[in-house]
């Protein structure tokens, strides 16, 4: 076995979390940062919802990985298969071992088809799709825009879905399209939510319910899909009213997600972390292994995971790695998260809140939980620029 290559900080995963953190560490003066990322392209994932709603293309959200990687980072175009905490090494699929002083684990989460029996098979038909898989997003819009009558069912899970309320964007973008093209009265729309609310903030939930009513959407909360029959185009659901069967002509699903299996196999999950990296939700340091940090969708931070949440998590982890080494006080993450949800093809609201569901608006005025045109334009056209030019450059504080 060849000796491990040594790096000061190894970052596993070059998505939103990993690249932003690597860039921030370099900005703060860390000289030796390695990023392990197998994919040749980088996606700005929030635009996938707009692709699924016919308001963006995959080209708008895709860039070559080398353009996303910060200058000065050591990139390993490989997949991590384990973190060996005893040896303080990351093991790559190609056999390379990377020794670290600190490791930041941020490979994101993945769609858990097994958590919804029949979903994989249904996704193989043209009548079911999701915005949560890149190749599905354009298919979602083909399916929704092709529907001129019948029943469209939208399902949003609350099991580790990244930024779950954005699962409503395809619904509202499609409903507004059906309204504009004069077929809304011929399309029955059902929204099935596993959780109790449309968004984690009461005010935003209220606005979204009002928007749903305007389009005639039937909203059912506390409802779980227990089986999908893609051939018969039916769903078995368990709801507070008991089990029932629901037919569909088009099915959109924001599906349950899970952590990569190697996280638990490496001993990074805890008894109650459901396979996700068991970090202290405030310091983002592993509860058992102090040189292991986690952020982003794979971390147990007690709040809805989102790209917006990373604006607060990245500076905390960058600071805490240096602070722990220097014996200085650590910073704490309050669980801030945000969900931008369209209510039409021109308006959007923001649900910004902390870990306890308390409102945490970025600006005190105007009220961003009210749907606004300016917010739609910002989310669709300005946020992607902020992402490429500021967030991925580590310009967060
Ligand atoms: C459809 C959709 C819409 C969204 N909309 C919004 C929104 O509007 N606003 C918002 O704030 N958030 C939104 N989010 C959430 C946001 O995109 C995520 O919270 C964010 O991307 C999490 O970053 P991450 O780095 O943890 O994970 P990811 O961005 O998923 O990155 C993980 C990276 O790790 C890599 N990786 C995986 N396994 C390994 C491995 N074994 N070894 C090495 N690398 C690995 C992957 O290739 C990937 O590049 C949305 C997400 C989706 C899917």
Tab-separated table of C-alpha atoms and ligand atoms in Angstrom:
chain	number	residue	atom	x	y	z
A	1	UNK	CA	0.000	0.000	0.000
A	2	UNK	CA	1.489	3.377	-1.030
A	3	UNK	CA	1.798	5.992	1.744
A	4	UNK	CA	-1.057	8.433	2.222
A	5	UNK	CA	-0.862	11.882	0.649
A	6	UNK	CA	-0.980	14.463	3.394
A	7	UNK	CA	-3.176	17.592	3.427
A	8	UNK	CA	-3.993	20.079	6.113
A	9	UNK	CA	-7.754	19.974	5.477
A	10	UNK	CA	-9.472	17.387	3.299
A	11	UNK	CA	-12.977	18.269	2.084
A	12	UNK	CA	-15.089	15.321	0.930
A	13	UNK	CA	-17.581	16.479	-1.711
A	14	UNK	CA	-17.258	19.484	-3.999
A	15	UNK	CA	-20.891	20.595	-4.039
A	16	UNK	CA	-22.264	23.814	-2.591
A	17	UNK	CA	-20.893	23.058	0.898
A	18	UNK	CA	-17.495	21.649	-0.046
A	19	UNK	CA	-16.479	24.266	-2.584
A	20	UNK	CA	-17.697	27.186	-0.482
A	21	UNK	CA	-15.811	25.832	2.529
A	22	UNK	CA	-12.598	25.142	0.590
A	23	UNK	CA	-12.681	28.669	-0.851
A	24	UNK	CA	-13.354	30.185	2.570
A	25	UNK	CA	-10.489	28.229	4.160
A	26	UNK	CA	-8.075	29.407	1.445
A	27	UNK	CA	-9.319	32.979	1.881
A	28	UNK	CA	-8.706	32.722	5.619
A	29	UNK	CA	-5.086	31.702	5.015
A	30	UNK	CA	-5.188	27.896	5.109
A	31	UNK	CA	-2.514	26.856	2.572
A	32	UNK	CA	-3.249	23.201	1.916
A	33	UNK	CA	-6.852	22.264	1.159
A	34	UNK	CA	-7.820	19.161	-0.831
A	35	UNK	CA	-11.297	18.574	-2.308
A	36	UNK	CA	-12.496	15.109	-3.304
A	37	UNK	CA	-15.173	15.406	-6.001
A	38	UNK	CA	-15.820	12.811	-8.727
A	39	UNK	CA	-18.210	14.739	-10.990
A	40	UNK	CA	-16.875	16.563	-14.085
A	41	UNK	CA	-19.585	19.222	-13.890
A	42	UNK	CA	-21.009	21.355	-11.106
A	43	UNK	CA	-24.749	22.066	-10.853
A	44	UNK	CA	-26.420	25.046	-9.228
A	45	UNK	CA	-29.215	22.857	-7.908
A	46	UNK	CA	-31.831	25.488	-6.953
A	47	UNK	CA	-32.413	26.143	-10.669
A	48	UNK	CA	-33.552	22.523	-11.099
A	49	UNK	CA	-36.942	23.601	-9.732
A	50	UNK	CA	-37.200	26.197	-12.495
A	51	UNK	CA	-36.179	23.615	-15.114
A	52	UNK	CA	-38.979	21.389	-13.778
A	53	UNK	CA	-41.331	24.364	-14.072
A	54	UNK	CA	-40.277	25.334	-17.598
A	55	UNK	CA	-38.493	28.535	-16.547
A	56	UNK	CA	-34.814	27.511	-17.000
A	57	UNK	CA	-32.682	24.981	-18.868
A	58	UNK	CA	-29.999	22.584	-17.654
A	59	UNK	CA	-27.417	24.755	-19.447
A	60	UNK	CA	-28.343	27.613	-17.107
A	61	UNK	CA	-27.220	25.622	-14.060
A	62	UNK	CA	-24.266	23.568	-15.298
A	63	UNK	CA	-20.574	24.513	-15.374
A	64	UNK	CA	-17.383	22.494	-15.787
A	65	UNK	CA	-16.084	21.448	-12.371
A	66	UNK	CA	-12.734	23.145	-12.874
A	67	UNK	CA	-14.490	26.491	-13.200
A	68	UNK	CA	-16.269	25.941	-9.894
A	69	UNK	CA	-13.157	24.777	-7.962
A	70	UNK	CA	-11.315	27.569	-6.171
A	71	UNK	CA	-7.807	28.368	-7.387
A	72	UNK	CA	-5.148	26.797	-5.187
A	73	UNK	CA	-7.163	23.764	-4.097
A	74	UNK	CA	-5.829	20.193	-4.624
A	75	UNK	CA	-8.613	18.406	-6.474
A	76	UNK	CA	-9.015	14.626	-6.434
A	77	UNK	CA	-11.404	13.596	-9.207
A	78	UNK	CA	-12.415	10.471	-7.338
A	79	UNK	CA	-15.047	9.229	-4.921
A	80	UNK	CA	-14.421	8.811	-1.186
A	81	UNK	CA	-15.388	5.352	0.035
A	82	UNK	CA	-14.567	5.750	3.717
A	83	UNK	CA	-13.171	7.989	6.414
A	84	UNK	CA	-10.727	6.013	8.580
A	85	UNK	CA	-10.955	8.033	11.775
A	86	UNK	CA	-8.316	5.954	13.607
A	87	UNK	CA	-5.683	6.608	10.924
A	88	UNK	CA	-7.095	10.128	10.197
A	89	UNK	CA	-7.295	9.267	6.503
A	90	UNK	CA	-9.896	9.509	3.723
A	91	UNK	CA	-9.961	6.449	1.471
A	92	UNK	CA	-10.704	6.988	-2.234
A	93	UNK	CA	-12.275	4.479	-4.638
A	94	UNK	CA	-9.045	4.368	-6.686
A	95	UNK	CA	-7.093	3.277	-3.588
A	96	UNK	CA	-5.439	6.615	-2.771
A	97	UNK	CA	-5.462	7.537	0.926
A	98	UNK	CA	-5.491	11.184	2.015
A	99	UNK	CA	-4.150	11.905	5.485
A	100	UNK	CA	-5.781	14.933	7.114
A	101	UNK	CA	-5.364	17.151	10.127
A	102	UNK	CA	-9.061	18.030	9.833
A	103	UNK	CA	-11.656	16.569	7.492
A	104	UNK	CA	-14.923	18.204	6.417
A	105	UNK	CA	-17.504	15.671	5.277
A	106	UNK	CA	-19.998	17.112	2.789
A	107	UNK	CA	-21.041	14.599	0.100
A	108	UNK	CA	-24.694	15.707	0.320
A	109	UNK	CA	-27.578	13.242	0.420
A	110	UNK	CA	-29.143	11.014	-2.249
A	111	UNK	CA	-32.645	10.090	-3.394
A	112	UNK	CA	-33.852	7.087	-1.382
A	113	UNK	CA	-36.020	5.228	-3.892
A	114	UNK	CA	-36.428	2.320	-1.463
A	115	UNK	CA	-38.227	4.553	1.034
A	116	UNK	CA	-41.208	4.791	-1.356
A	117	UNK	CA	-41.887	1.318	-2.808
A	118	UNK	CA	-42.545	1.381	-6.563
A	119	UNK	CA	-41.108	4.868	-7.046
A	120	UNK	CA	-38.103	3.739	-9.088
A	121	UNK	CA	-40.381	1.808	-11.494
A	122	UNK	CA	-42.838	4.728	-11.719
A	123	UNK	CA	-39.956	7.094	-12.534
A	124	UNK	CA	-39.171	4.849	-15.535
A	125	UNK	CA	-42.554	5.830	-17.062
A	126	UNK	CA	-43.285	9.229	-18.678
A	127	UNK	CA	-45.985	9.912	-16.064
A	128	UNK	CA	-43.807	10.397	-12.977
A	129	UNK	CA	-40.789	12.631	-12.388
A	130	UNK	CA	-38.887	14.760	-9.883
A	131	UNK	CA	-36.822	17.920	-9.848
A	132	UNK	CA	-34.446	16.238	-7.390
A	133	UNK	CA	-32.579	14.291	-10.099
A	134	UNK	CA	-30.816	16.306	-12.775
A	135	UNK	CA	-31.950	14.236	-15.771
A	136	UNK	CA	-35.530	14.265	-14.485
A	137	UNK	CA	-35.956	18.020	-14.252
A	138	UNK	CA	-36.574	18.631	-18.011
A	139	UNK	CA	-38.789	15.512	-18.094
A	140	UNK	CA	-40.865	16.990	-15.252
A	141	UNK	CA	-41.739	20.016	-17.351
A	142	UNK	CA	-42.499	17.910	-20.433
A	143	UNK	CA	-44.876	15.862	-18.299
A	144	UNK	CA	-46.570	18.827	-16.585
A	145	UNK	CA	-46.832	21.078	-19.629
A	146	UNK	CA	-48.155	18.150	-21.691
A	147	UNK	CA	-51.087	17.669	-19.308
A	148	UNK	CA	-54.229	19.493	-20.414
A	149	UNK	CA	-56.772	17.507	-18.378
A	150	UNK	CA	-56.824	14.813	-15.685
A	151	UNK	CA	-55.231	14.594	-12.262
A	152	UNK	CA	-51.785	15.891	-11.296
A	153	UNK	CA	-50.528	14.682	-7.929
A	154	UNK	CA	-47.629	16.438	-6.198
A	155	UNK	CA	-45.935	14.635	-3.299
A	156	UNK	CA	-43.474	16.276	-0.915
A	157	UNK	CA	-41.748	14.036	1.612
A	158	UNK	CA	-40.342	15.407	4.861
A	159	UNK	CA	-37.642	12.741	5.158
A	160	UNK	CA	-34.343	14.636	4.699
A	161	UNK	CA	-35.447	16.352	1.461
A	162	UNK	CA	-33.019	19.211	0.667
A	163	UNK	CA	-34.913	22.492	1.001
A	164	UNK	CA	-38.221	20.561	0.955
A	165	UNK	CA	-40.638	23.493	0.413
A	166	UNK	CA	-39.013	24.172	-2.993
A	167	UNK	CA	-40.702	20.925	-4.016
A	168	UNK	CA	-43.752	23.221	-4.348
A	169	UNK	CA	-42.117	25.334	-7.053
A	170	UNK	CA	-42.971	22.915	-9.908
A	171	UNK	CA	-46.566	22.798	-8.624
A	172	UNK	CA	-47.103	26.566	-8.623
A	173	UNK	CA	-45.192	27.114	-11.878
A	174	UNK	CA	-47.313	24.418	-13.556
A	175	UNK	CA	-50.601	25.610	-12.022
A	176	UNK	CA	-49.951	29.136	-13.289
A	177	UNK	CA	-49.097	27.699	-16.716
A	178	UNK	CA	-52.391	25.741	-16.734
A	179	UNK	CA	-54.238	28.917	-15.724
A	180	UNK	CA	-52.591	30.960	-18.499
A	181	UNK	CA	-53.292	28.317	-21.116
A	182	UNK	CA	-56.941	28.034	-20.044
A	183	UNK	CA	-56.929	24.401	-18.859
A	184	UNK	CA	-56.732	24.891	-15.086
A	185	UNK	CA	-60.399	23.941	-14.638
A	186	UNK	CA	-59.728	20.629	-16.410
A	187	UNK	CA	-56.733	19.691	-14.236
A	188	UNK	CA	-57.392	18.353	-10.751
A	189	UNK	CA	-54.418	19.133	-8.511
A	190	UNK	CA	-53.632	17.183	-5.344
A	191	UNK	CA	-50.782	18.072	-2.998
A	192	UNK	CA	-49.749	15.345	-0.538
A	193	UNK	CA	-47.401	16.442	2.225
A	194	UNK	CA	-45.860	14.068	4.736
A	195	UNK	CA	-45.340	16.927	7.181
A	196	UNK	CA	-47.902	19.235	8.788
A	197	UNK	CA	-47.036	22.381	6.789
A	198	UNK	CA	-46.127	23.692	3.347
A	199	UNK	CA	-43.180	25.622	4.823
A	200	UNK	CA	-41.319	25.681	8.144
A	201	UNK	CA	-42.520	29.199	8.949
A	202	UNK	CA	-46.173	29.768	9.938
A	203	UNK	CA	-46.567	33.010	7.931
A	204	UNK	CA	-45.148	31.491	4.763
A	205	UNK	CA	-47.324	28.408	5.250
A	206	UNK	CA	-50.372	30.687	5.414
A	207	UNK	CA	-49.426	32.476	2.164
A	208	UNK	CA	-48.736	29.206	0.357
A	209	UNK	CA	-52.086	27.742	1.419
A	210	UNK	CA	-53.816	30.866	0.118
A	211	UNK	CA	-51.986	30.509	-3.228
A	212	UNK	CA	-52.907	26.807	-3.369
A	213	UNK	CA	-56.579	27.686	-2.810
A	214	UNK	CA	-56.498	30.178	-5.690
A	215	UNK	CA	-55.478	27.370	-8.065
A	216	UNK	CA	-57.979	24.916	-6.558
A	217	UNK	CA	-55.237	22.661	-5.144
A	218	UNK	CA	-56.464	20.025	-2.659
A	219	UNK	CA	-53.883	20.038	0.151
A	220	UNK	CA	-53.529	16.945	2.359
A	221	UNK	CA	-50.981	17.121	5.175
A	222	UNK	CA	-49.719	14.206	7.298
A	223	UNK	CA	-50.087	11.966	4.248
A	224	UNK	CA	-47.499	9.363	3.250
A	225	UNK	CA	-47.302	7.467	-0.019
A	226	UNK	CA	-46.850	3.800	0.903
A	227	UNK	CA	-46.728	2.383	-2.655
A	228	UNK	CA	-46.611	3.687	-6.214
A	229	UNK	CA	-47.961	1.595	-9.072
A	230	UNK	CA	-46.370	3.187	-12.134
A	231	UNK	CA	-48.154	0.905	-14.613
A	232	UNK	CA	-51.607	1.361	-13.091
A	233	UNK	CA	-50.828	5.026	-12.288
A	234	UNK	CA	-52.095	4.775	-8.729
A	235	UNK	CA	-50.757	5.648	-5.291
A	236	UNK	CA	-51.482	3.918	-1.997
A	237	UNK	CA	-51.494	6.567	0.702
A	238	UNK	CA	-51.726	6.535	4.487
A	239	UNK	CA	-53.428	9.655	5.825
A	240	UNK	CA	-55.125	10.783	9.048
A	241	UNK	CA	-58.403	9.582	7.435
A	242	UNK	CA	-56.983	6.089	6.878
A	243	UNK	CA	-55.506	4.341	3.840
A	244	UNK	CA	-56.755	5.111	0.341
A	245	UNK	CA	-55.898	4.735	-3.335
A	246	UNK	CA	-55.430	7.732	-5.593
A	247	UNK	CA	-55.120	7.672	-9.380
A	248	UNK	CA	-52.897	10.092	-11.300
A	249	UNK	CA	-52.134	11.225	-14.834
A	250	UNK	CA	-48.994	13.083	-13.816
A	251	UNK	CA	-47.025	12.478	-10.613
A	252	UNK	CA	-44.364	14.804	-9.241
A	253	UNK	CA	-42.388	13.647	-6.173
A	254	UNK	CA	-39.910	15.462	-3.922
A	255	UNK	CA	-38.659	12.102	-2.636
A	256	UNK	CA	-37.149	10.966	0.677
A	257	UNK	CA	-33.358	11.278	0.818
A	258	UNK	CA	-30.694	9.337	2.717
A	259	UNK	CA	-27.026	9.808	3.554
A	260	UNK	CA	-24.443	7.838	1.519
A	261	UNK	CA	-24.026	4.360	3.070
A	262	UNK	CA	-20.272	4.809	3.660
A	263	UNK	CA	-20.977	7.525	6.238
A	264	UNK	CA	-22.473	5.012	8.688
A	265	UNK	CA	-19.971	2.322	7.662
A	266	UNK	CA	-17.168	4.737	8.642
A	267	UNK	CA	-18.680	5.148	12.108
A	268	UNK	CA	-19.682	8.771	11.485
A	269	UNK	CA	-23.409	8.296	12.120
A	270	UNK	CA	-24.832	8.235	15.635
A	271	UNK	CA	-27.554	6.191	17.302
A	272	UNK	CA	-30.222	8.778	16.448
A	273	UNK	CA	-28.780	10.414	13.314
A	274	UNK	CA	-30.518	8.107	10.794
A	275	UNK	CA	-27.261	7.441	8.907
A	276	UNK	CA	-26.336	11.139	8.657
A	277	UNK	CA	-23.096	12.569	10.117
A	278	UNK	CA	-23.617	13.041	13.828
A	279	UNK	CA	-22.245	16.533	14.435
A	280	UNK	CA	-23.068	18.960	17.194
A	281	UNK	CA	-25.724	21.089	15.401
A	282	UNK	CA	-24.189	24.325	16.686
A	283	UNK	CA	-20.416	23.817	16.309
A	284	UNK	CA	-20.740	21.345	13.383
A	285	UNK	CA	-17.949	19.256	14.956
A	286	UNK	CA	-18.445	15.509	15.166
A	287	UNK	CA	-19.736	14.504	18.582
A	288	UNK	CA	-17.140	11.749	18.972
A	289	UNK	CA	-14.288	12.532	16.541
A	290	UNK	CA	-13.103	16.125	17.095
A	291	UNK	CA	-11.139	16.329	13.827
A	292	UNK	CA	-14.230	15.483	11.790
A	293	UNK	CA	-16.627	18.252	10.713
A	294	UNK	CA	-19.771	18.074	8.595
A	295	UNK	CA	-22.046	20.591	6.933
A	296	UNK	CA	-24.653	20.709	4.205
A	297	UNK	CA	-27.259	18.074	3.413
A	298	UNK	CA	-25.322	15.200	5.048
A	299	UNK	CA	-25.032	16.841	8.469
A	300	UNK	CA	-27.493	16.548	11.361
A	301	UNK	CA	-28.037	20.206	12.083
A	302	UNK	CA	-31.628	20.021	13.308
A	303	UNK	CA	-32.976	22.305	10.602
A	304	UNK	CA	-34.156	21.961	7.003
A	305	UNK	CA	-31.022	21.608	4.831
A	306	UNK	CA	-30.611	24.292	2.169
A	307	UNK	CA	-28.049	26.199	0.168
A	308	UNK	CA	-29.066	29.312	2.108
A	309	UNK	CA	-28.237	27.523	5.368
A	310	UNK	CA	-24.700	27.023	4.070
A	311	UNK	CA	-24.092	30.765	4.063
A	312	UNK	CA	-24.124	30.502	7.842
A	313	UNK	CA	-22.585	27.036	8.208
A	314	UNK	CA	-19.495	27.619	6.031
A	315	UNK	CA	-18.017	30.500	8.073
A	316	UNK	CA	-18.762	28.610	11.305
A	317	UNK	CA	-16.838	25.506	10.190
A	318	UNK	CA	-13.950	27.534	8.725
A	319	UNK	CA	-13.674	29.512	11.951
A	320	UNK	CA	-14.035	26.500	14.241
A	321	UNK	CA	-11.324	24.452	12.526
A	322	UNK	CA	-8.829	27.276	13.166
A	323	UNK	CA	-10.247	28.047	16.622
A	324	UNK	CA	-9.952	24.447	17.809
A	325	UNK	CA	-6.307	24.366	16.725
A	326	UNK	CA	-5.590	27.658	18.501
A	327	UNK	CA	-7.622	26.821	21.617
A	328	UNK	CA	-9.822	29.869	20.877
A	329	UNK	CA	-13.614	30.128	21.381
A	330	UNK	CA	-15.763	28.446	18.721
A	331	UNK	CA	-18.630	30.006	16.746
A	332	UNK	CA	-22.161	28.607	16.784
A	333	UNK	CA	-24.707	28.018	14.013
A	334	UNK	CA	-28.270	28.929	15.039
A	335	UNK	CA	-29.993	26.679	12.488
A	336	UNK	CA	-30.849	29.474	10.022
A	337	UNK	CA	-32.383	28.121	6.847
A	338	UNK	CA	-34.390	29.501	3.960
A	339	UNK	CA	-36.844	28.212	1.376
A	340	UNK	CA	-37.702	30.389	-1.636
A	341	UNK	CA	-41.065	29.274	-3.039
A	342	UNK	CA	-42.765	30.548	-6.190
A	343	UNK	CA	-46.501	31.148	-5.938
A	344	UNK	CA	-46.854	31.853	-9.685
A	345	UNK	CA	-44.621	32.362	-12.734
A	346	UNK	CA	-43.890	35.902	-11.524
A	347	UNK	CA	-43.969	35.875	-7.723
A	348	UNK	CA	-41.996	34.218	-4.944
A	349	UNK	CA	-41.794	34.330	-1.150
A	350	UNK	CA	-39.020	33.485	1.289
A	351	UNK	CA	-39.463	31.362	4.410
A	352	UNK	CA	-36.439	32.228	6.556
A	353	UNK	CA	-36.302	30.746	10.042
A	354	UNK	CA	-34.071	29.267	12.698
A	355	UNK	CA	-33.901	25.761	14.107
A	356	UNK	CA	-36.978	26.367	16.293
A	357	UNK	CA	-39.132	27.735	13.467
A	358	UNK	CA	-38.727	31.355	14.616
A	359	UNK	CA	-38.654	33.931	11.820
A	360	UNK	CA	-35.117	35.071	10.985
A	361	UNK	CA	-35.523	37.553	8.114
A	362	UNK	CA	-32.385	38.749	6.323
A	363	UNK	CA	-33.920	42.214	6.097
A	364	UNK	CA	-36.551	43.601	8.515
A	365	UNK	CA	-38.450	45.361	5.726
A	366	UNK	CA	-40.239	44.635	3.403
A	367	UNK	CA	-41.909	41.434	4.582
A	368	UNK	CA	-40.294	38.745	2.417
A	369	UNK	CA	-42.856	36.123	3.434
A	370	UNK	CA	-45.322	37.905	1.074
A	371	UNK	CA	-45.058	36.766	-2.574
A	372	UNK	CA	-43.247	39.461	-4.595
A	373	UNK	CA	-42.160	40.004	-8.191
A	374	UNK	CA	-38.777	41.358	-7.168
A	375	UNK	CA	-38.104	38.211	-5.143
A	376	UNK	CA	-38.921	36.000	-8.103
A	377	UNK	CA	-36.508	37.928	-10.317
A	378	UNK	CA	-33.849	37.802	-7.602
A	379	UNK	CA	-34.186	34.062	-7.015
A	380	UNK	CA	-34.318	33.132	-10.701
A	381	UNK	CA	-31.755	35.556	-12.144
A	382	UNK	CA	-29.583	37.130	-9.418
A	383	UNK	CA	-29.065	34.242	-6.959
A	384	UNK	CA	-27.276	32.091	-9.576
A	385	UNK	CA	-24.750	34.912	-10.090
A	386	UNK	CA	-24.327	35.320	-6.333
A	387	UNK	CA	-23.738	31.566	-6.138
A	388	UNK	CA	-21.051	31.357	-8.822
A	389	UNK	CA	-19.285	34.610	-7.986
A	390	UNK	CA	-19.606	34.915	-4.208
A	391	UNK	CA	-20.672	31.718	-2.439
A	392	UNK	CA	-18.389	29.371	-4.379
A	393	UNK	CA	-15.591	31.928	-3.915
A	394	UNK	CA	-15.929	31.687	-0.137
A	395	UNK	CA	-17.243	35.243	0.165
A	396	UNK	CA	-19.402	34.524	3.221
A	397	UNK	CA	-18.909	35.815	6.752
B	1	LIG	C1	-34.150	20.485	-6.823
B	1	LIG	C2	-33.466	21.240	-5.725
B	1	LIG	C3	-33.806	22.560	-5.491
B	1	LIG	C4	-33.194	23.266	-4.474
B	1	LIG	N1	-33.537	24.583	-4.285
B	1	LIG	C5	-32.930	25.306	-3.312
B	1	LIG	C6	-33.219	26.684	-3.166
B	1	LIG	O1	-33.981	27.249	-3.932
B	1	LIG	N2	-32.601	27.359	-2.160
B	1	LIG	C7	-31.722	26.747	-1.313
B	1	LIG	O2	-31.185	27.401	-0.405
B	1	LIG	N3	-31.427	25.431	-1.446
B	1	LIG	C8	-31.991	24.707	-2.421
B	1	LIG	N4	-31.686	23.379	-2.587
B	1	LIG	C9	-30.817	22.727	-1.608
B	1	LIG	C10	-29.347	22.928	-1.915
B	1	LIG	O3	-29.078	22.693	-3.275
B	1	LIG	C11	-28.560	21.954	-1.049
B	1	LIG	O4	-28.901	22.181	0.295
B	1	LIG	C12	-27.083	22.142	-1.240
B	1	LIG	O5	-26.724	21.840	-2.561
B	1	LIG	C13	-26.326	21.225	-0.272
B	1	LIG	O6	-24.972	21.266	-0.566
B	1	LIG	P1	-24.044	19.993	-0.265
B	1	LIG	O7	-22.686	20.395	-0.691
B	1	LIG	O8	-24.288	19.514	1.107
B	1	LIG	O9	-24.600	18.870	-1.223
B	1	LIG	P2	-24.500	18.822	-2.812
B	1	LIG	O10	-24.684	20.184	-3.368
B	1	LIG	O11	-25.419	17.733	-3.219
B	1	LIG	O12	-23.012	18.393	-3.110
B	1	LIG	C14	-22.491	17.158	-2.718
B	1	LIG	C15	-21.285	16.881	-3.593
B	1	LIG	O13	-20.589	15.751	-3.067
B	1	LIG	C16	-20.212	14.915	-4.132
B	1	LIG	N5	-20.091	13.551	-3.613
B	1	LIG	C17	-21.079	12.666	-3.353
B	1	LIG	N6	-20.567	11.522	-2.892
B	1	LIG	C18	-19.226	11.690	-2.845
B	1	LIG	C19	-18.168	10.856	-2.457
B	1	LIG	N7	-18.380	9.594	-2.043
B	1	LIG	N8	-16.911	11.342	-2.547
B	1	LIG	C20	-16.675	12.606	-2.983
B	1	LIG	N9	-17.662	13.436	-3.368
B	1	LIG	C21	-18.926	12.986	-3.294
B	1	LIG	C22	-21.321	15.063	-5.154
B	1	LIG	O14	-20.852	14.723	-6.459
B	1	LIG	C23	-21.668	16.533	-5.018
B	1	LIG	O15	-20.935	17.333	-5.910
B	1	LIG	C24	-32.240	22.645	-3.626
B	1	LIG	C25	-31.871	21.330	-3.880
B	1	LIG	C26	-32.460	20.621	-4.923
B	1	LIG	C27	-32.038	19.208	-5.205
